[in-house]
Every structure is written in C-alpha cells, then in structure tokens.
mmCIF file of C-alpha atoms and ligand atoms in Angstrom:
data_model
loop_
_atom_site.group_PDB
_atom_site.id
_atom_site.type_symbol
_atom_site.label_atom_id
_atom_site.label_comp_id
_atom_site.label_asym_id
_atom_site.label_seq_id
_atom_site.Cartn_x
_atom_site.Cartn_y
_atom_site.Cartn_z
ATOM 1 C CA MET C 239 -9.555 -10.275 55.918
ATOM 2 C CA ARG C 240 -7.448 -13.368 56.482
ATOM 3 C CA VAL C 241 -5.643 -12.848 53.178
ATOM 4 C CA CYS C 242 -4.925 -9.276 54.202
ATOM 5 C CA SER C 243 -3.416 -10.303 57.485
ATOM 6 C CA HIS C 244 -1.274 -12.965 55.733
ATOM 7 C CA VAL C 245 -0.031 -10.369 53.252
ATOM 8 C CA LYS C 246 0.682 -7.995 56.118
ATOM 9 C CA ALA C 247 2.652 -10.639 57.974
ATOM 10 C CA LEU C 248 4.568 -11.490 54.807
ATOM 11 C CA CYS C 249 5.359 -7.826 54.146
ATOM 12 C CA GLY C 250 6.381 -7.345 57.760
ATOM 13 C CA GLY C 251 8.716 -10.314 57.508
ATOM 14 C CA LEU C 252 10.200 -9.044 54.267
ATOM 15 C CA LEU C 253 10.734 -5.590 55.747
ATOM 16 C CA ALA C 254 12.470 -7.053 58.766
ATOM 17 C CA LEU C 255 14.656 -9.139 56.453
ATOM 18 C CA LEU C 256 15.510 -6.120 54.338
ATOM 19 C CA ALA C 257 16.300 -4.070 57.423
ATOM 20 C CA ALA C 258 18.525 -6.825 58.763
ATOM 21 C CA SER C 259 20.490 -7.214 55.567
ATOM 22 C CA ALA C 260 20.711 -3.445 55.056
ATOM 23 C CA SER C 261 22.210 -2.898 58.473
ATOM 24 C CA GLY C 262 24.768 -5.709 58.595
ATOM 25 C CA PRO C 263 28.355 -4.750 57.732
ATOM 26 C CA VAL C 264 28.509 -6.448 54.353
ATOM 27 C CA ALA C 265 31.582 -5.977 52.201
ATOM 28 C CA ALA C 266 33.023 -7.892 49.300
ATOM 29 C CA ALA C 267 36.558 -9.158 49.857
ATOM 30 C CA ASP C 268 38.231 -6.151 48.235
ATOM 31 C CA SER C 269 35.645 -3.425 48.721
ATOM 32 C CA PRO C 270 35.352 -1.407 51.938
ATOM 33 C CA ILE C 271 32.567 -1.602 54.490
ATOM 34 C CA VAL C 272 30.561 1.563 53.934
ATOM 35 C CA VAL C 273 29.222 3.597 56.845
ATOM 36 C CA LYS C 274 26.624 6.137 55.782
ATOM 37 C CA PHE C 275 26.682 9.016 58.259
ATOM 38 C CA SER C 276 23.746 11.368 57.829
ATOM 39 C CA HIS C 277 23.304 14.702 59.584
ATOM 40 C CA VAL C 278 21.124 17.793 59.311
ATOM 41 C CA VAL C 279 23.573 20.673 59.744
ATOM 42 C CA ALA C 280 26.043 22.294 57.346
ATOM 43 C CA ALA C 281 29.444 20.694 56.800
ATOM 44 C CA ASN C 282 31.172 23.767 58.290
ATOM 45 C CA THR C 283 29.610 23.381 61.746
ATOM 46 C CA PRO C 284 31.071 21.707 64.836
ATOM 47 C CA LYS C 285 29.089 18.515 64.116
ATOM 48 C CA GLY C 286 29.871 18.607 60.390
ATOM 49 C CA LYS C 287 33.583 19.057 61.026
ATOM 50 C CA ALA C 288 33.671 16.351 63.705
ATOM 51 C CA ALA C 289 31.903 13.955 61.307
ATOM 52 C CA ASP C 290 34.392 14.708 58.525
ATOM 53 C CA TYR C 291 37.309 14.261 60.909
ATOM 54 C CA PHE C 292 35.836 10.943 62.049
ATOM 55 C CA ALA C 293 35.579 9.797 58.413
ATOM 56 C CA LYS C 294 39.202 10.749 57.765
ATOM 57 C CA ARG C 295 40.506 8.964 60.876
ATOM 58 C CA VAL C 296 38.457 5.843 60.150
ATOM 59 C CA ALA C 297 39.981 5.637 56.659
ATOM 60 C CA GLU C 298 43.476 6.005 58.157
ATOM 61 C CA LEU C 299 43.025 3.688 61.116
ATOM 62 C CA THR C 300 41.367 0.906 59.117
ATOM 63 C CA HIS C 301 43.677 1.352 56.102
ATOM 64 C CA GLY C 302 40.649 1.912 53.900
ATOM 65 C CA LYS C 303 38.755 -1.185 55.070
ATOM 66 C CA VAL C 304 35.952 1.036 56.350
ATOM 67 C CA LYS C 305 34.711 4.027 54.390
ATOM 68 C CA VAL C 306 32.579 6.638 56.136
ATOM 69 C CA GLU C 307 30.394 8.616 53.736
ATOM 70 C CA VAL C 308 29.121 11.807 55.347
ATOM 71 C CA TYR C 309 25.844 13.303 54.078
ATOM 72 C CA PRO C 310 25.349 16.802 55.597
ATOM 73 C CA ASN C 311 22.502 19.318 55.531
ATOM 74 C CA SER C 312 19.545 16.869 55.593
ATOM 75 C CA GLN C 313 20.658 15.715 52.129
ATOM 76 C CA LEU C 314 19.399 12.214 52.891
ATOM 77 C CA TYR C 315 16.955 12.633 55.750
ATOM 78 C CA LYS C 316 15.351 15.289 57.927
ATOM 79 C CA ASP C 317 15.313 15.182 61.739
ATOM 80 C CA LYS C 318 12.758 12.489 62.470
ATOM 81 C CA GLU C 319 13.319 10.453 59.330
ATOM 82 C CA GLU C 320 17.030 10.080 60.002
ATOM 83 C CA ILE C 321 16.372 8.306 63.302
ATOM 84 C CA GLU C 322 13.960 5.906 61.577
ATOM 85 C CA ALA C 323 16.510 5.371 58.787
ATOM 86 C CA LEU C 324 19.123 4.480 61.402
ATOM 87 C CA GLN C 325 16.847 1.941 63.038
ATOM 88 C CA LEU C 326 16.069 0.403 59.651
ATOM 89 C CA GLY C 327 19.753 0.308 58.743
ATOM 90 C CA SER C 328 19.375 2.586 55.696
ATOM 91 C CA VAL C 329 22.146 4.649 57.290
ATOM 92 C CA GLN C 330 24.588 3.405 59.900
ATOM 93 C CA MET C 331 25.525 6.545 61.833
ATOM 94 C CA LEU C 332 24.000 9.807 63.008
ATOM 95 C CA ALA C 333 24.611 12.492 65.596
ATOM 96 C CA PRO C 334 21.131 13.886 66.348
ATOM 97 C CA SER C 335 20.794 16.585 68.933
ATOM 98 C CA LEU C 336 19.942 15.281 72.407
ATOM 99 C CA SER C 337 16.577 17.018 72.110
ATOM 100 C CA LYS C 338 15.516 14.539 69.449
ATOM 101 C CA PHE C 339 15.792 11.278 71.387
ATOM 102 C CA ALA C 340 12.542 11.622 73.338
ATOM 103 C CA GLN C 341 10.819 10.744 70.047
ATOM 104 C CA LEU C 342 12.227 7.259 70.606
ATOM 105 C CA GLY C 343 10.614 7.184 74.016
ATOM 106 C CA VAL C 344 13.850 7.915 75.884
ATOM 107 C CA ARG C 345 12.620 11.045 77.611
ATOM 108 C CA GLU C 346 15.578 11.333 79.964
ATOM 109 C CA PHE C 347 17.557 12.941 77.147
ATOM 110 C CA GLU C 348 15.344 16.010 77.420
ATOM 111 C CA ALA C 349 17.159 16.787 80.684
ATOM 112 C CA PHE C 350 19.840 18.368 78.506
ATOM 113 C CA ASP C 351 17.243 20.876 77.275
ATOM 114 C CA LEU C 352 16.454 22.164 80.748
ATOM 115 C CA PRO C 353 17.145 25.885 80.929
ATOM 116 C CA PHE C 354 19.964 27.035 83.187
ATOM 117 C CA LEU C 355 20.919 23.479 84.157
ATOM 118 C CA PHE C 356 24.586 23.723 83.171
ATOM 119 C CA ASN C 357 26.812 26.656 84.059
ATOM 120 C CA ASP C 358 29.464 25.829 81.496
ATOM 121 C CA GLU C 359 31.031 23.010 79.434
ATOM 122 C CA LYS C 360 32.761 21.667 82.545
ATOM 123 C CA SER C 361 29.527 21.011 84.419
ATOM 124 C CA LEU C 362 27.984 19.565 81.261
ATOM 125 C CA HIS C 363 30.911 17.200 80.768
ATOM 126 C CA ALA C 364 30.625 16.082 84.409
ATOM 127 C CA VAL C 365 27.290 14.617 83.309
ATOM 128 C CA THR C 366 28.080 13.369 79.802
ATOM 129 C CA ASN C 367 31.398 11.781 80.829
ATOM 130 C CA GLY C 368 29.991 10.316 84.048
ATOM 131 C CA PRO C 369 27.639 7.484 84.994
ATOM 132 C CA VAL C 370 24.456 9.392 84.042
ATOM 133 C CA GLY C 371 25.717 10.024 80.528
ATOM 134 C CA LYS C 372 26.656 6.378 80.147
ATOM 135 C CA ARG C 373 23.340 5.131 81.484
ATOM 136 C CA LEU C 374 21.367 7.309 79.066
ATOM 137 C CA LEU C 375 23.322 6.044 76.072
ATOM 138 C CA GLN C 376 22.699 2.462 77.192
ATOM 139 C CA LYS C 377 18.965 3.134 77.150
ATOM 140 C CA LEU C 378 19.201 3.349 73.367
ATOM 141 C CA ASP C 379 20.216 -0.332 73.096
ATOM 142 C CA SER C 380 16.633 -1.531 73.293
ATOM 143 C CA ARG C 381 15.814 0.723 70.325
ATOM 144 C CA GLY C 382 18.423 -1.012 68.161
ATOM 145 C CA ILE C 383 20.855 1.892 68.590
ATOM 146 C CA THR C 384 24.318 1.957 70.179
ATOM 147 C CA GLY C 385 25.365 5.259 71.747
ATOM 148 C CA LEU C 386 29.061 5.912 71.176
ATOM 149 C CA ALA C 387 29.759 9.404 72.498
ATOM 150 C CA TYR C 388 28.445 12.858 73.277
ATOM 151 C CA TRP C 389 29.468 15.655 70.951
ATOM 152 C CA ASP C 390 29.210 19.325 71.903
ATOM 153 C CA ASN C 391 27.737 22.156 70.028
ATOM 154 C CA GLY C 392 27.276 24.822 72.670
ATOM 155 C CA PHE C 393 25.101 27.231 74.581
ATOM 156 C CA LYS C 394 22.115 28.732 72.802
ATOM 157 C CA VAL C 395 21.191 32.273 71.891
ATOM 158 C CA MET C 396 17.691 33.577 71.122
ATOM 159 C CA SER C 397 16.782 35.445 67.963
ATOM 160 C CA ALA C 398 13.770 37.338 66.600
ATOM 161 C CA ASN C 399 12.896 40.452 64.667
ATOM 162 C CA ARG C 400 12.477 42.523 67.791
ATOM 163 C CA PRO C 401 14.981 43.128 70.594
ATOM 164 C CA LEU C 402 14.962 40.382 73.233
ATOM 165 C CA LYS C 403 16.036 42.068 76.431
ATOM 166 C CA SER C 404 13.486 41.447 79.164
ATOM 167 C CA VAL C 405 11.235 38.418 79.587
ATOM 168 C CA GLU C 406 8.256 40.492 78.396
ATOM 169 C CA ASP C 407 9.876 40.788 74.966
ATOM 170 C CA TYR C 408 9.203 37.082 74.266
ATOM 171 C CA LYS C 409 5.468 37.396 74.841
ATOM 172 C CA GLY C 410 3.423 36.127 71.892
ATOM 173 C CA LEU C 411 6.441 35.346 69.688
ATOM 174 C CA ARG C 412 6.128 32.155 67.647
ATOM 175 C CA MET C 413 9.413 30.444 68.410
ATOM 176 C CA ARG C 414 10.705 27.467 66.436
ATOM 177 C CA ILE C 415 11.823 24.657 68.688
ATOM 178 C CA GLN C 416 13.105 21.123 68.304
ATOM 179 C CA PRO C 417 10.674 18.291 69.153
ATOM 180 C CA SER C 418 11.194 18.420 72.922
ATOM 181 C CA LYS C 419 8.542 18.873 75.596
ATOM 182 C CA VAL C 420 11.098 20.649 77.761
ATOM 183 C CA LEU C 421 11.772 23.226 75.056
ATOM 184 C CA ASP C 422 8.027 23.590 74.635
ATOM 185 C CA ALA C 423 7.653 24.299 78.365
ATOM 186 C CA GLN C 424 10.605 26.671 78.261
ATOM 187 C CA MET C 425 9.055 28.842 75.538
ATOM 188 C CA GLN C 426 5.685 28.788 77.257
ATOM 189 C CA ALA C 427 7.306 29.935 80.482
ATOM 190 C CA LEU C 428 8.388 33.029 78.547
ATOM 191 C CA GLY C 429 4.903 33.613 77.182
ATOM 192 C CA ALA C 430 6.057 32.640 73.691
ATOM 193 C CA VAL C 431 4.294 30.197 71.367
ATOM 194 C CA PRO C 432 6.516 27.162 70.685
ATOM 195 C CA MET C 433 6.352 25.619 67.220
ATOM 196 C CA VAL C 434 8.133 22.369 66.376
ATOM 197 C CA LEU C 435 9.801 22.437 62.961
ATOM 198 C CA ALA C 436 12.490 20.359 61.307
ATOM 199 C CA PHE C 437 15.873 22.057 61.317
ATOM 200 C CA SER C 438 15.991 22.045 57.514
ATOM 201 C CA GLU C 439 12.743 24.034 57.361
ATOM 202 C CA THR C 440 13.613 26.667 59.935
ATOM 203 C CA GLN C 441 15.417 29.273 57.851
ATOM 204 C CA GLN C 442 12.581 29.448 55.353
ATOM 205 C CA ALA C 443 9.978 29.525 58.101
ATOM 206 C CA LEU C 444 11.758 32.527 59.595
ATOM 207 C CA GLN C 445 12.047 34.208 56.223
ATOM 208 C CA THR C 446 8.369 33.759 55.405
ATOM 209 C CA HIS C 447 7.301 34.698 58.973
ATOM 210 C CA VAL C 448 5.727 31.326 59.681
ATOM 211 C CA VAL C 449 7.695 31.700 62.903
ATOM 212 C CA ASP C 450 9.079 34.879 64.465
ATOM 213 C CA GLY C 451 12.182 33.606 66.162
ATOM 214 C CA THR C 452 14.253 30.667 67.287
ATOM 215 C CA GLU C 453 17.066 29.426 69.522
ATOM 216 C CA ASN C 454 20.293 27.649 68.638
ATOM 217 C CA PRO C 455 24.016 28.009 69.203
ATOM 218 C CA PRO C 456 25.437 30.760 66.936
ATOM 219 C CA SER C 457 27.210 28.244 64.665
ATOM 220 C CA ASN C 458 23.873 26.739 63.595
ATOM 221 C CA LEU C 459 22.215 30.131 63.088
ATOM 222 C CA TYR C 460 25.098 31.438 61.018
ATOM 223 C CA THR C 461 25.651 28.412 58.778
ATOM 224 C CA GLN C 462 21.931 28.240 57.893
ATOM 225 C CA ASN C 463 21.824 32.000 57.137
ATOM 226 C CA MET C 464 19.192 32.477 59.805
ATOM 227 C CA HIS C 465 20.957 35.693 60.804
ATOM 228 C CA LEU C 466 20.021 37.173 57.422
ATOM 229 C CA VAL C 467 16.345 36.942 58.377
ATOM 230 C CA GLN C 468 16.598 37.766 62.095
ATOM 231 C CA LYS C 469 17.166 41.374 63.103
ATOM 232 C CA HIS C 470 17.954 40.724 66.762
ATOM 233 C CA LEU C 471 19.963 38.156 68.637
ATOM 234 C CA SER C 472 20.369 37.958 72.390
ATOM 235 C CA VAL C 473 23.310 36.085 73.918
ATOM 236 C CA THR C 474 21.221 34.450 76.614
ATOM 237 C CA HIS C 475 23.130 31.162 76.935
ATOM 238 C CA HIS C 476 19.974 29.891 78.627
ATOM 239 C CA GLY C 477 20.442 26.280 77.592
ATOM 240 C CA TYR C 478 22.713 23.802 75.900
ATOM 241 C CA LEU C 479 22.618 21.968 72.569
ATOM 242 C CA GLY C 480 24.703 18.872 72.000
ATOM 243 C CA TYR C 481 24.587 15.527 70.257
ATOM 244 C CA ALA C 482 24.786 11.801 70.771
ATOM 245 C CA LEU C 483 26.909 10.024 68.209
ATOM 246 C CA VAL C 484 24.954 6.851 67.510
ATOM 247 C CA VAL C 485 25.267 3.786 65.306
ATOM 248 C CA ASN C 486 22.900 1.034 64.200
ATOM 249 C CA LYS C 487 23.415 -1.632 66.875
ATOM 250 C CA ARG C 488 23.261 -4.642 64.581
ATOM 251 C CA PHE C 489 25.835 -3.041 62.291
ATOM 252 C CA TRP C 490 28.129 -2.165 65.199
ATOM 253 C CA ASP C 491 27.877 -5.579 66.856
ATOM 254 C CA GLY C 492 28.583 -7.273 63.510
ATOM 255 C CA LEU C 493 31.832 -5.404 62.868
ATOM 256 C CA PRO C 494 34.984 -7.540 63.157
ATOM 257 C CA ALA C 495 36.679 -6.749 66.497
ATOM 258 C CA PRO C 496 39.803 -5.016 65.076
ATOM 259 C CA LEU C 497 37.634 -2.718 62.941
ATOM 260 C CA GLN C 498 35.296 -1.959 65.826
ATOM 261 C CA SER C 499 38.234 -0.978 67.990
ATOM 262 C CA ALA C 500 39.667 1.228 65.212
ATOM 263 C CA LEU C 501 36.305 2.968 64.935
ATOM 264 C CA SER C 502 36.164 3.401 68.721
ATOM 265 C CA LYS C 503 39.564 5.092 68.590
ATOM 266 C CA ALA C 504 38.316 7.393 65.819
ATOM 267 C CA VAL C 505 35.243 8.188 67.935
ATOM 268 C CA ALA C 506 37.385 9.212 70.913
ATOM 269 C CA GLU C 507 39.663 11.367 68.760
ATOM 270 C CA SER C 508 36.877 13.087 66.855
ATOM 271 C CA THR C 509 34.992 13.780 70.089
ATOM 272 C CA GLN C 510 37.996 15.674 71.416
ATOM 273 C CA VAL C 511 38.647 17.508 68.162
ATOM 274 C CA GLY C 512 34.958 18.318 67.628
ATOM 275 C CA ASN C 513 34.468 19.674 71.145
ATOM 276 C CA ASP C 514 37.436 22.031 70.745
ATOM 277 C CA ILE C 515 36.087 23.169 67.373
ATOM 278 C CA ALA C 516 32.645 23.776 68.912
ATOM 279 C CA LEU C 517 33.974 26.304 71.397
ATOM 280 C CA GLN C 518 35.867 28.252 68.725
ATOM 281 C CA ASP C 519 33.184 28.035 66.043
ATOM 282 C CA ASN C 520 30.438 29.434 68.240
ATOM 283 C CA GLN C 521 32.596 32.377 69.222
ATOM 284 C CA GLN C 522 33.595 33.019 65.618
ATOM 285 C CA ALA C 523 30.026 32.611 64.361
ATOM 286 C CA LEU C 524 28.895 35.436 66.654
ATOM 287 C CA GLU C 525 31.595 37.659 65.189
ATOM 288 C CA LYS C 526 30.625 36.694 61.637
ATOM 289 C CA ILE C 527 26.963 37.410 62.361
ATOM 290 C CA LYS C 528 28.010 40.799 63.666
ATOM 291 C CA SER C 529 30.097 41.643 60.627
ATOM 292 C CA ALA C 530 27.324 40.540 58.246
ATOM 293 C CA GLY C 531 25.597 43.666 59.586
ATOM 294 C CA LYS C 532 22.000 42.372 59.468
ATOM 295 C CA THR C 533 21.568 41.446 63.112
ATOM 296 C CA THR C 534 21.993 43.453 66.303
ATOM 297 C CA ILE C 535 23.736 41.320 68.902
ATOM 298 C CA TYR C 536 22.686 42.017 72.460
ATOM 299 C CA GLN C 537 24.464 40.961 75.677
ATOM 300 C CA PRO C 538 21.825 40.867 78.440
ATOM 301 C CA THR C 539 22.662 42.798 81.603
ATOM 302 C CA LEU C 540 23.098 40.935 84.867
ATOM 303 C CA GLU C 541 19.594 41.964 85.963
ATOM 304 C CA GLU C 542 18.064 40.762 82.690
ATOM 305 C CA ARG C 543 19.845 37.451 83.034
ATOM 306 C CA VAL C 544 18.626 37.041 86.593
ATOM 307 C CA GLN C 545 15.080 37.811 85.409
ATOM 308 C CA LEU C 546 15.335 35.242 82.581
ATOM 309 C CA ARG C 547 16.724 32.624 84.949
ATOM 310 C CA ARG C 548 13.945 33.270 87.427
ATOM 311 C CA ALA C 549 11.325 32.859 84.698
ATOM 312 C CA LEU C 550 12.852 29.633 83.378
ATOM 313 C CA LEU C 551 14.030 27.772 86.491
ATOM 314 C CA PRO C 552 10.534 26.462 87.348
ATOM 315 C CA VAL C 553 10.701 24.421 84.121
ATOM 316 C CA GLN C 554 13.188 22.140 85.908
ATOM 317 C CA THR C 555 10.656 21.135 88.569
ATOM 318 C CA GLN C 556 7.786 21.166 86.116
ATOM 319 C CA MET C 557 9.547 18.616 83.905
ATOM 320 C CA ALA C 558 11.121 16.501 86.666
ATOM 321 C CA GLU C 559 8.510 13.782 86.445
ATOM 322 C CA ARG C 560 8.789 13.479 82.669
ATOM 323 C CA ILE C 561 12.567 13.281 82.756
ATOM 324 C CA GLY C 562 12.717 11.096 85.845
ATOM 325 C CA ALA C 563 13.278 12.543 89.300
ATOM 326 C CA GLN C 564 16.239 10.233 89.930
ATOM 327 C CA THR C 565 17.991 11.188 86.687
ATOM 328 C CA LEU C 566 17.565 14.830 87.546
ATOM 329 C CA GLN C 567 18.926 14.335 91.069
ATOM 330 C CA ASP C 568 21.901 12.476 89.604
ATOM 331 C CA ILE C 569 22.542 15.384 87.244
ATOM 332 C CA TYR C 570 22.339 17.900 90.091
ATOM 333 C CA ARG C 571 24.800 15.795 92.041
ATOM 334 C CA ALA C 572 27.211 15.527 89.097
ATOM 335 C CA THR C 573 27.118 19.276 88.453
ATOM 336 C CA GLY C 574 27.406 20.097 92.160
ATOM 337 C CA GLN C 575 24.105 21.975 92.204
ATOM 338 C CA LYS C 576 21.503 22.020 94.884
ATOM 339 C CA PRO C 577 18.196 20.554 93.745
ATOM 340 C CA ILE C 578 15.634 23.217 92.912
ATOM 341 C CA PRO C 579 12.927 23.165 95.601
ATOM 342 C CA ALA C 580 9.369 22.533 94.475
ATOM 343 C CA PRO C 581 7.538 25.765 93.547
HETATM 344 C C1 LMR Z 278 18.140 21.850 65.548
HETATM 345 O O1 LMR Z 278 17.280 21.112 65.059
HETATM 346 O O2 LMR Z 278 17.941 23.021 65.854
HETATM 347 C C2 LMR Z 278 19.509 21.300 65.827
HETATM 348 O O3 LMR Z 278 19.361 20.181 66.582
HETATM 349 C C3 LMR Z 278 20.230 20.949 64.588
HETATM 350 C C4 LMR Z 278 21.516 20.241 64.917
HETATM 351 O O4 LMR Z 278 21.601 19.056 64.659
HETATM 352 O O5 LMR Z 278 22.418 20.910 65.418
#
C-alpha cells in the first residue's frame, strides 16, 4: 500500500511537472511561440472565423514571434476534454460556449443560458462588457484559466422532425442540449426530455434518431449539416449562445509583456470582427437552410412567442439559487429588466 501511494505521489508530481512545462511559453531563439487554439465548431462559423482572424492578427502584430495554430471541428478535443486540455496546458487557447463553464464549478456562467433573459445583442453586451461580465471571467483564475473576452454567436432556434409551433409540440421530444443545468430545466419546462451530448456527436445522433431535436444558432446547425436531418426549424430566439475566449493562465502570465499586449490588441480586434460576423452569418445561415430545401422554417406568431415565454420564464427563478441570486440581480440591473417575481 505504501509503495502504491509513493508511486502515486511520484506520478502526480511528474504530471504536474509535465503540465507546467507544457503550458509555459517556451520558444527557441529563432522559432515562434506556438499557441494551440482548439475549438469544436466548423472553420466557417462566427467562432471559427474570429479564431482565424485572431491568428492572422497575432502573426502581424508580433511579426511572427507568436504563431496561433487553430484546430477546428473537435479535431483535437471534444467539449469536455478541451477544457481539461487547456488546464493541463496541452492547448493554450479555447473559446468554449458559456454553457460549458459550469463543469469547472463556475455555475454563474449558466446565467447566459436562461431563456428570455436578453432581448437583443445590446442587452447582452450590457452584461458581458460590464462589471458582471468581468467578474465572471475573473472567477476562472482559480481554475488556472484567464478569461480574455466574450465572443458572440447569437440567438438560438429549435429544430426537430415535427413542427414546433406551440409549447405542446415539444412534449416528449428528446432534445440534445449542452452540459448545462439551466438548459436541462428549460427543456423540462417544455415537457421535452433533455439529453446532454458533445457537439461533435450531435449531427449523427439526430440522423440516427438517438435524439429528436436540438437548439443552436442557425450558423451552428447549418455548418454541421444538422438541417439535412431536421425537417422543422422554429425561429424562437428563446435564448443566447456565446463564448468566452480563454487562455491557460500560466502560459498567459509567462508571456513577455510586449507580446502579451500585442495579443490583447488582437483579442480586442477579433472580438469586434467576430461579433459583426456572427450577426451576418446567422442571418445568412437561415437563408441557406431554407434554400437547401430540407427544412421548413417557421416564424412563431406573437401569441406563440408569448406562450413560449410564459412557459420558460419560471426557469429564471427556478435556477436563481444555482446561478447566484446576486449575479442574477446584477444582470437584471444591467439589462434594465425588472426581476421576475417568485412563482
Ligand atoms: C454546442 O455545443 O452546441 C455549441 O456550444 C458549440 C459551439 O461551440 O458553438
């Protein structure tokens, strides 16, 4: 037993050592510092394009001293693994969706999943660009992660193989969700059966009827060909999906100051560029889905939207304790909304 525990301690030490050396910005005199940037979506998505733009600007601003290698489409890691890889320093950068940070124990990020919390990008940005957004990113520090920025994707649509018009239409549908308790509660509030699946597995799960439907902004549905296996899409815009651009903290802190400030400039520029792309891409993706001719796109009527909102609003109060009542109040304040009274 004692030998075992010694071996364990030794292995633990070695792992920590490996992680430390893997994450430090090591570069030979004439070779660039390499930043591996892993993500799970296609290259021609808002996140994929923002990541590529970031890589291009970093090369320009650092005169080739830093090289960002972008690995799209879960080529390196799937959802959960990529966060572990970041902490270990096997990759240096990611932009996971905000729904995926609760896995690290930072549950406040699930606030962004709350249905009907943001009316539009403006109210969302009031949160991400304000003190709440900053505070949430800082919470990642203790996990060995530095939060650099928020990147938009957009507002989500719902899809399935049957029309999704009234709330009753969701009853019994197995809906793929991201690993978020708020999204779980949201689907349950509709009478659907939430199923957590990695993004990279979703298209196939839809195709083979492991799940019946899903939610995502149109750009994600289209670029994964989910529309080819979903007959109906409803433009519900019931919730938001965005990202936190994050970097391994040890790597970031170890960068020479001039390089760190060049990367910060590239972050600010790519955030702006990416957010503009996100708006356009989601609009265009809807049109492309329509012209592919496999999916009927439905715009809910005002009454149907009111009904959906009424069914989903209680999720805000239901999840307040998990997210943190104060964080939620701060978000309401930033977006200029009145707190939802207890049911
Ligand atoms: C999803 O898993 O549905 C999305 O978060 C994927 C992404 O990164 O946009």
